[in-house]
């Protein structure tokens, strides 16, 4: 308390309760506020429920709103216009059904005058009722009533046929009635007030689809007349679609043009395919030409470029179909594809005509489609000529066939393919060559022409049944021509691929004859080797030459009657040549593929010699020599490891062939070179570790010899091993080298333990049982007494070993 506050002033000061008392008062006040808030919220909810029918919807996000309740009537699921249209449609349908029932069922209960009066009254009322309805603004009702009136006119025509003209033919009467109805509905739709309706004109167009077709049926002009009627109807629809701008009429005209026209085209195509002679084919061709004229005319007038191009494509195909059908009926069957191809090529001359761009593009695309189809017809013949010779792989050198067709159809029968099919790829190749020469915007034209010409040349011998030798020469000439073109950089990628792709079927085609096989492999090896002098071809042709050289070596060995192991020596010429070629500075681009191919040939030689261990050892040694020669190059030093491994493997195989069972005979040939290499490395790099320099070589002999010594009952090997280990230990200590010191010491200890084990076992068996525990206890006491000294000695030994290399 401050000294300035006296005792008399204390009663007048404000009373401040303690913190605990003040907290209790605050809690009580808050509880009262919560209770009052709950009462107010309950009252508010009751008032909201009472005022809900007239209260406006609460705005979203209003504070204190407990929930959002629907304050208005449910939203209708259908619009008033939709309900109106459904009701009018149902009413019209029901009235049409009632009129039909009246016409079909109740017609006979009235006289002639009554019938005419009823039909005339109902039809007239239905046709003229839309006028006042339109004047009152009831458009939908007017449409429904107009539809009823149009349907009644159809029933009137039917009733007239049943009563007045019963003798008339059904097809002819239908043609006449549909024509009259179409004209009546069109005229009705042109009336001043009725023109506002959307139904009469489309109905007239729909009725106009029938007169020509039924007239052709009535005139017994089946099937050509009906087809012509379909096409003419489609043409009229196309004219309407191009001239009329009204939406429903134009849509219906487009549907009619394409739908009716498609049926007409299918019928005309069927007539052309089934034509028995030139006359029938000419009539069908006239129908197809009519369809083509309509398609091209529509393409000329269509505003949409894409649709115009599609119509032009269809028109061009129809022109080819028409011309090809006539030629097919006039020429032998095998000339059908060339005849259609000629029409397609002639169609491509539209490029130079003055036509709209969409039409010209569509006609050219149609020509391309015809040419592609002609090439596809020749594709089975080409595939059979290329893949058929693969069957000779299971029966090589079984005898030369009589001709090339017999050679390619060894397991696959020759289908009824004729040489005329090859006119397709030849012609298309010529067209592509002209395109490549005339325009530079088509980079695919020249490769395409090259591929097609090559395919034709490869299939030509089998198609013409040329002699077997002539077929080999022709396909070989194709391979040589492709390589020559690649050498002068004419489409090098394409021609190189064709040369490689054609050489493989040529090899299989030569398998029936031993002489042909050797000759083809020799020629391919020489040709690809000569092409390898070109730097841009060497990465591909040089490995190919080595592959065919390996095959030639195998074929030569088999022709000479050599066994597979002896043939392996001939195959080793290929890795040697590959190593020499890869060492040339000019072969820098082909070095890696050539070396890989040479290694694969070496593996092939090893595989051929597996059945003869002495010959396998020789093959491995020769492979090691080749690898060692490769390792002389500065950029291939790592191949020296492979050479050492091959030398070692060759020595092991040779020792196994001599039935040598001494372990050291296998390990010492690896240890001596390894130690020499290690010494050479230590000489060049004094900082190199002894484990890296001498460890592998020493372990290669010491460890197998130690394992053999433990299983050897004689004492010669353990004694020699102990002497060698002691010598290594002393050399390691003398030169302070860790690897010989540790390896020699451990081998010496283990070898000595092996030699002392039998006497120790016998001694342990002769001593009393208490001697061993007593000696162990004494040893432990001695070790414990000199523990610190021993630790110091161990540390000193570790430091000495650490100073060694």
Tab-separated table of C-alpha atoms in Angstrom, residues 435-725:
chain	number	residue	atom	x	y	z
A	435	UNK	CA	5.307	-36.645	-109.827
A	436	UNK	CA	8.753	-36.629	-108.238
A	437	UNK	CA	10.238	-35.127	-111.363
A	438	UNK	CA	7.546	-32.517	-111.909
A	439	UNK	CA	6.987	-31.312	-108.367
A	440	UNK	CA	9.306	-31.039	-105.422
A	441	UNK	CA	6.456	-30.741	-102.913
A	442	UNK	CA	6.057	-34.498	-102.718
A	443	UNK	CA	9.212	-35.945	-101.132
A	444	UNK	CA	7.519	-39.331	-100.743
A	445	UNK	CA	7.031	-39.818	-104.490
A	446	UNK	CA	10.584	-40.871	-105.358
A	447	UNK	CA	10.963	-43.396	-102.480
A	448	UNK	CA	7.520	-44.792	-103.279
A	449	UNK	CA	8.410	-45.284	-106.930
A	450	UNK	CA	11.673	-46.967	-105.933
A	451	UNK	CA	9.951	-49.385	-103.565
A	452	UNK	CA	7.325	-50.342	-106.134
A	453	UNK	CA	9.884	-50.883	-108.901
A	454	UNK	CA	12.008	-53.042	-106.596
A	455	UNK	CA	8.991	-55.114	-105.494
A	456	UNK	CA	8.028	-55.714	-109.113
A	457	UNK	CA	11.533	-56.805	-110.017
A	458	UNK	CA	11.676	-59.234	-107.079
A	459	UNK	CA	8.310	-60.820	-107.984
A	460	UNK	CA	8.888	-60.913	-111.727
A	461	UNK	CA	10.763	-64.280	-111.940
A	462	UNK	CA	8.068	-66.207	-110.083
A	463	UNK	CA	5.232	-64.517	-111.964
A	464	UNK	CA	6.725	-65.425	-115.369
A	465	UNK	CA	7.984	-68.874	-114.200
A	466	UNK	CA	11.521	-68.055	-115.250
A	467	UNK	CA	14.215	-70.736	-114.888
A	468	UNK	CA	15.706	-71.086	-111.446
A	469	UNK	CA	19.089	-69.670	-112.436
A	470	UNK	CA	17.473	-66.735	-114.217
A	471	UNK	CA	15.441	-65.953	-111.126
A	472	UNK	CA	18.576	-65.898	-108.985
A	473	UNK	CA	20.340	-63.646	-111.460
A	474	UNK	CA	17.427	-61.225	-111.681
A	475	UNK	CA	17.018	-60.876	-107.920
A	476	UNK	CA	20.780	-60.561	-107.533
A	477	UNK	CA	20.734	-57.810	-110.149
A	478	UNK	CA	18.042	-56.034	-108.127
A	479	UNK	CA	20.247	-56.132	-105.028
A	480	UNK	CA	23.253	-54.930	-106.983
A	481	UNK	CA	21.286	-52.113	-108.607
A	482	UNK	CA	20.043	-50.964	-105.221
A	483	UNK	CA	23.596	-50.897	-103.855
A	484	UNK	CA	24.838	-49.045	-106.898
A	485	UNK	CA	22.132	-46.423	-106.471
A	486	UNK	CA	23.020	-46.069	-102.806
A	487	UNK	CA	26.694	-45.659	-103.706
A	488	UNK	CA	25.937	-42.656	-105.909
A	489	UNK	CA	23.713	-41.213	-103.134
A	490	UNK	CA	20.432	-41.713	-104.970
A	491	UNK	CA	17.961	-42.077	-102.101
A	492	UNK	CA	20.688	-43.743	-100.013
A	493	UNK	CA	18.451	-44.715	-97.109
A	494	UNK	CA	15.775	-46.245	-99.316
A	495	UNK	CA	18.097	-48.078	-101.678
A	496	UNK	CA	20.284	-49.412	-98.860
A	497	UNK	CA	17.228	-50.799	-97.096
A	498	UNK	CA	16.069	-52.404	-100.351
A	499	UNK	CA	19.499	-53.977	-100.890
A	500	UNK	CA	19.520	-55.497	-97.430
A	501	UNK	CA	15.873	-56.529	-97.672
A	502	UNK	CA	16.375	-58.185	-101.054
A	503	UNK	CA	19.573	-60.018	-100.151
A	504	UNK	CA	17.930	-62.143	-97.451
A	505	UNK	CA	15.222	-63.699	-99.723
A	506	UNK	CA	17.948	-64.217	-102.320
A	507	UNK	CA	19.995	-66.280	-99.860
A	508	UNK	CA	17.026	-68.458	-98.941
A	509	UNK	CA	16.113	-68.812	-102.609
A	510	UNK	CA	19.608	-70.228	-103.257
A	511	UNK	CA	19.358	-72.880	-100.533
A	512	UNK	CA	17.958	-75.673	-102.740
A	513	UNK	CA	21.257	-75.910	-104.665
A	514	UNK	CA	24.691	-76.233	-103.062
A	515	UNK	CA	26.405	-74.499	-105.944
A	516	UNK	CA	23.843	-71.692	-105.973
A	517	UNK	CA	24.226	-71.168	-102.222
A	518	UNK	CA	28.007	-70.814	-102.363
A	519	UNK	CA	27.814	-68.597	-105.460
A	520	UNK	CA	25.149	-66.285	-104.012
A	521	UNK	CA	26.924	-65.945	-100.674
A	522	UNK	CA	30.208	-65.222	-102.424
A	523	UNK	CA	28.609	-62.598	-104.628
A	524	UNK	CA	26.796	-60.936	-101.729
A	525	UNK	CA	29.954	-60.853	-99.634
A	526	UNK	CA	31.925	-59.281	-102.462
A	527	UNK	CA	29.192	-56.773	-103.384
A	528	UNK	CA	28.621	-55.564	-99.841
A	529	UNK	CA	32.362	-55.438	-99.200
A	530	UNK	CA	32.834	-53.308	-102.312
A	531	UNK	CA	30.001	-51.005	-101.222
A	532	UNK	CA	31.719	-50.600	-97.851
A	533	UNK	CA	34.348	-48.432	-99.487
A	534	UNK	CA	31.753	-45.660	-99.461
A	535	UNK	CA	31.905	-43.982	-96.038
A	536	UNK	CA	28.146	-43.305	-95.909
A	537	UNK	CA	27.367	-46.982	-96.564
A	538	UNK	CA	30.089	-48.638	-94.495
A	539	UNK	CA	28.184	-48.702	-91.161
A	540	UNK	CA	25.531	-50.901	-92.812
A	541	UNK	CA	27.217	-52.723	-95.658
A	542	UNK	CA	30.420	-53.696	-93.820
A	543	UNK	CA	28.575	-55.700	-91.121
A	544	UNK	CA	26.389	-57.209	-93.850
A	545	UNK	CA	29.500	-58.313	-95.730
A	546	UNK	CA	30.879	-59.939	-92.563
A	547	UNK	CA	27.569	-61.712	-91.909
A	548	UNK	CA	27.441	-63.113	-95.422
A	549	UNK	CA	31.138	-63.961	-95.122
A	550	UNK	CA	30.397	-66.043	-92.029
A	551	UNK	CA	27.571	-67.791	-93.862
A	552	UNK	CA	29.915	-68.387	-96.793
A	553	UNK	CA	32.503	-69.939	-94.471
A	554	UNK	CA	29.891	-72.302	-93.027
A	555	UNK	CA	28.597	-73.189	-96.476
A	556	UNK	CA	32.118	-73.782	-97.773
A	557	UNK	CA	32.964	-76.060	-94.867
A	558	UNK	CA	29.731	-78.016	-95.337
A	559	UNK	CA	30.332	-78.300	-99.099
A	560	UNK	CA	33.864	-79.591	-98.456
A	561	UNK	CA	32.560	-82.213	-96.037
A	562	UNK	CA	34.273	-80.760	-92.985
A	563	UNK	CA	32.950	-81.317	-89.517
A	564	UNK	CA	31.541	-78.421	-87.543
A	565	UNK	CA	34.682	-77.995	-85.328
A	566	UNK	CA	36.904	-77.802	-88.390
A	567	UNK	CA	34.492	-75.391	-90.065
A	568	UNK	CA	34.926	-73.160	-87.020
A	569	UNK	CA	38.533	-72.513	-88.072
A	570	UNK	CA	37.246	-71.193	-91.403
A	571	UNK	CA	34.692	-68.990	-89.653
A	572	UNK	CA	37.511	-67.417	-87.598
A	573	UNK	CA	38.661	-65.668	-90.754
A	574	UNK	CA	35.712	-63.299	-90.350
A	575	UNK	CA	36.722	-61.963	-86.860
A	576	UNK	CA	40.294	-61.571	-88.098
A	577	UNK	CA	39.135	-59.558	-91.109
A	578	UNK	CA	36.824	-57.515	-88.880
A	579	UNK	CA	39.727	-56.666	-86.554
A	580	UNK	CA	41.878	-55.592	-89.492
A	581	UNK	CA	39.077	-53.497	-91.027
A	582	UNK	CA	38.246	-51.820	-87.724
A	583	UNK	CA	41.900	-50.834	-87.263
A	584	UNK	CA	41.899	-48.789	-90.482
A	585	UNK	CA	41.539	-45.031	-89.914
A	586	UNK	CA	39.050	-44.787	-92.785
A	587	UNK	CA	36.637	-47.120	-90.976
A	588	UNK	CA	35.986	-44.803	-88.074
A	589	UNK	CA	32.223	-44.605	-88.756
A	590	UNK	CA	31.802	-48.362	-89.159
A	591	UNK	CA	34.205	-49.408	-86.388
A	592	UNK	CA	31.681	-50.335	-83.724
A	593	UNK	CA	29.258	-52.306	-85.982
A	594	UNK	CA	32.186	-54.125	-87.582
A	595	UNK	CA	33.651	-55.099	-84.213
A	596	UNK	CA	30.288	-56.273	-82.924
A	597	UNK	CA	29.775	-58.386	-86.025
A	598	UNK	CA	33.279	-59.840	-85.687
A	599	UNK	CA	32.642	-60.737	-82.048
A	600	UNK	CA	29.403	-62.451	-83.059
A	601	UNK	CA	31.287	-64.446	-85.700
A	602	UNK	CA	33.823	-65.462	-83.039
A	603	UNK	CA	31.010	-66.713	-80.807
A	604	UNK	CA	29.671	-68.656	-83.785
A	605	UNK	CA	33.060	-70.313	-84.239
A	606	UNK	CA	33.207	-71.206	-80.544
A	607	UNK	CA	29.716	-72.684	-80.757
A	608	UNK	CA	30.675	-74.818	-83.764
A	609	UNK	CA	33.733	-76.210	-81.925
A	610	UNK	CA	32.002	-77.108	-78.656
A	611	UNK	CA	31.813	-80.812	-79.454
A	612	UNK	CA	35.600	-81.192	-79.944
A	613	UNK	CA	37.643	-79.996	-76.870
A	614	UNK	CA	41.049	-79.907	-78.586
A	615	UNK	CA	39.627	-77.947	-81.499
A	616	UNK	CA	37.726	-75.726	-79.055
A	617	UNK	CA	40.995	-74.925	-77.273
A	618	UNK	CA	42.567	-73.986	-80.598
A	619	UNK	CA	39.595	-71.804	-81.552
A	620	UNK	CA	39.704	-70.038	-78.179
A	621	UNK	CA	43.431	-69.462	-78.523
A	622	UNK	CA	42.972	-67.989	-81.999
A	623	UNK	CA	40.175	-65.752	-80.684
A	624	UNK	CA	42.552	-64.648	-77.935
A	625	UNK	CA	45.181	-63.797	-80.546
A	626	UNK	CA	42.658	-61.695	-82.468
A	627	UNK	CA	41.572	-59.953	-79.262
A	628	UNK	CA	45.185	-59.312	-78.301
A	629	UNK	CA	45.834	-57.791	-81.703
A	630	UNK	CA	42.807	-55.529	-81.202
A	631	UNK	CA	44.058	-54.521	-77.745
A	632	UNK	CA	47.224	-53.100	-79.296
A	633	UNK	CA	45.190	-50.100	-80.448
A	634	UNK	CA	45.198	-47.272	-77.889
A	635	UNK	CA	41.398	-46.946	-77.910
A	636	UNK	CA	40.854	-50.665	-77.323
A	637	UNK	CA	43.167	-51.414	-74.397
A	638	UNK	CA	40.307	-52.927	-72.434
A	639	UNK	CA	40.037	-55.766	-74.960
A	640	UNK	CA	43.283	-57.092	-73.443
A	641	UNK	CA	41.301	-58.448	-70.503
A	642	UNK	CA	39.149	-60.438	-72.905
A	643	UNK	CA	42.287	-61.696	-74.636
A	644	UNK	CA	43.775	-62.847	-71.317
A	645	UNK	CA	40.514	-64.561	-70.374
A	646	UNK	CA	40.392	-66.334	-73.728
A	647	UNK	CA	44.016	-67.489	-73.410
A	648	UNK	CA	43.298	-68.811	-69.952
A	649	UNK	CA	40.125	-70.536	-71.094
A	650	UNK	CA	41.974	-72.075	-74.042
A	651	UNK	CA	44.641	-73.473	-71.726
A	652	UNK	CA	42.042	-74.901	-69.384
A	653	UNK	CA	40.190	-76.574	-72.260
A	654	UNK	CA	43.427	-78.016	-73.554
A	655	UNK	CA	44.376	-79.366	-70.106
A	656	UNK	CA	40.916	-80.860	-69.718
A	657	UNK	CA	41.307	-82.502	-73.112
A	658	UNK	CA	44.584	-84.032	-71.875
A	659	UNK	CA	42.805	-85.311	-68.729
A	660	UNK	CA	45.073	-83.247	-66.477
A	661	UNK	CA	43.752	-83.234	-62.895
A	662	UNK	CA	46.470	-81.191	-61.177
A	663	UNK	CA	44.977	-77.927	-59.961
A	664	UNK	CA	48.183	-75.968	-60.387
A	665	UNK	CA	48.249	-76.796	-64.069
A	666	UNK	CA	45.100	-74.705	-64.428
A	667	UNK	CA	45.973	-71.927	-62.017
A	668	UNK	CA	49.625	-71.239	-62.833
A	669	UNK	CA	48.899	-70.202	-66.473
A	670	UNK	CA	46.695	-67.490	-65.009
A	671	UNK	CA	48.990	-66.557	-62.133
A	672	UNK	CA	52.197	-66.004	-64.094
A	673	UNK	CA	50.756	-63.505	-66.621
A	674	UNK	CA	48.810	-61.791	-63.862
A	675	UNK	CA	51.951	-61.328	-61.769
A	676	UNK	CA	53.856	-60.053	-64.789
A	677	UNK	CA	51.109	-57.530	-65.502
A	678	UNK	CA	51.120	-56.535	-61.842
A	679	UNK	CA	54.883	-56.020	-61.812
A	680	UNK	CA	54.640	-53.936	-64.979
A	681	UNK	CA	51.943	-51.802	-63.413
A	682	UNK	CA	53.930	-51.342	-60.198
A	683	UNK	CA	56.872	-50.314	-62.313
A	684	UNK	CA	54.833	-47.633	-64.101
A	685	UNK	CA	52.849	-46.583	-61.028
A	686	UNK	CA	54.766	-47.062	-57.773
A	687	UNK	CA	51.730	-45.817	-55.824
A	688	UNK	CA	49.596	-48.760	-56.973
A	689	UNK	CA	48.488	-51.089	-54.204
A	690	UNK	CA	49.998	-54.545	-53.954
A	691	UNK	CA	46.487	-55.945	-53.596
A	692	UNK	CA	45.606	-54.572	-57.035
A	693	UNK	CA	48.891	-55.594	-58.651
A	694	UNK	CA	49.594	-58.997	-57.100
A	695	UNK	CA	46.453	-59.970	-55.217
A	696	UNK	CA	44.443	-61.550	-58.093
A	697	UNK	CA	47.430	-63.464	-59.469
A	698	UNK	CA	48.504	-64.874	-56.083
A	699	UNK	CA	44.947	-65.755	-55.046
A	700	UNK	CA	44.362	-67.552	-58.364
A	701	UNK	CA	46.971	-70.176	-57.385
A	702	UNK	CA	47.212	-70.130	-53.572
A	703	UNK	CA	43.528	-70.555	-52.772
A	704	UNK	CA	42.758	-73.461	-55.172
A	705	UNK	CA	46.037	-75.157	-54.099
A	706	UNK	CA	45.129	-74.721	-50.410
A	707	UNK	CA	41.705	-76.281	-51.046
A	708	UNK	CA	43.345	-79.162	-52.886
A	709	UNK	CA	45.953	-79.597	-50.106
A	710	UNK	CA	43.277	-79.995	-47.438
A	711	UNK	CA	41.720	-82.819	-49.484
A	712	UNK	CA	45.068	-84.393	-50.468
A	713	UNK	CA	46.100	-87.468	-48.527
A	714	UNK	CA	49.702	-87.182	-49.648
A	715	UNK	CA	52.220	-84.732	-48.232
A	716	UNK	CA	53.842	-83.516	-51.459
A	717	UNK	CA	51.382	-80.747	-52.322
A	718	UNK	CA	51.085	-79.412	-48.718
A	719	UNK	CA	54.868	-79.344	-48.414
A	720	UNK	CA	55.346	-77.485	-51.691
A	721	UNK	CA	52.488	-75.123	-50.837
A	722	UNK	CA	54.005	-74.368	-47.445
A	723	UNK	CA	57.393	-73.650	-49.046
A	724	UNK	CA	55.793	-71.343	-51.612
A	725	UNK	CA	53.744	-69.582	-48.920
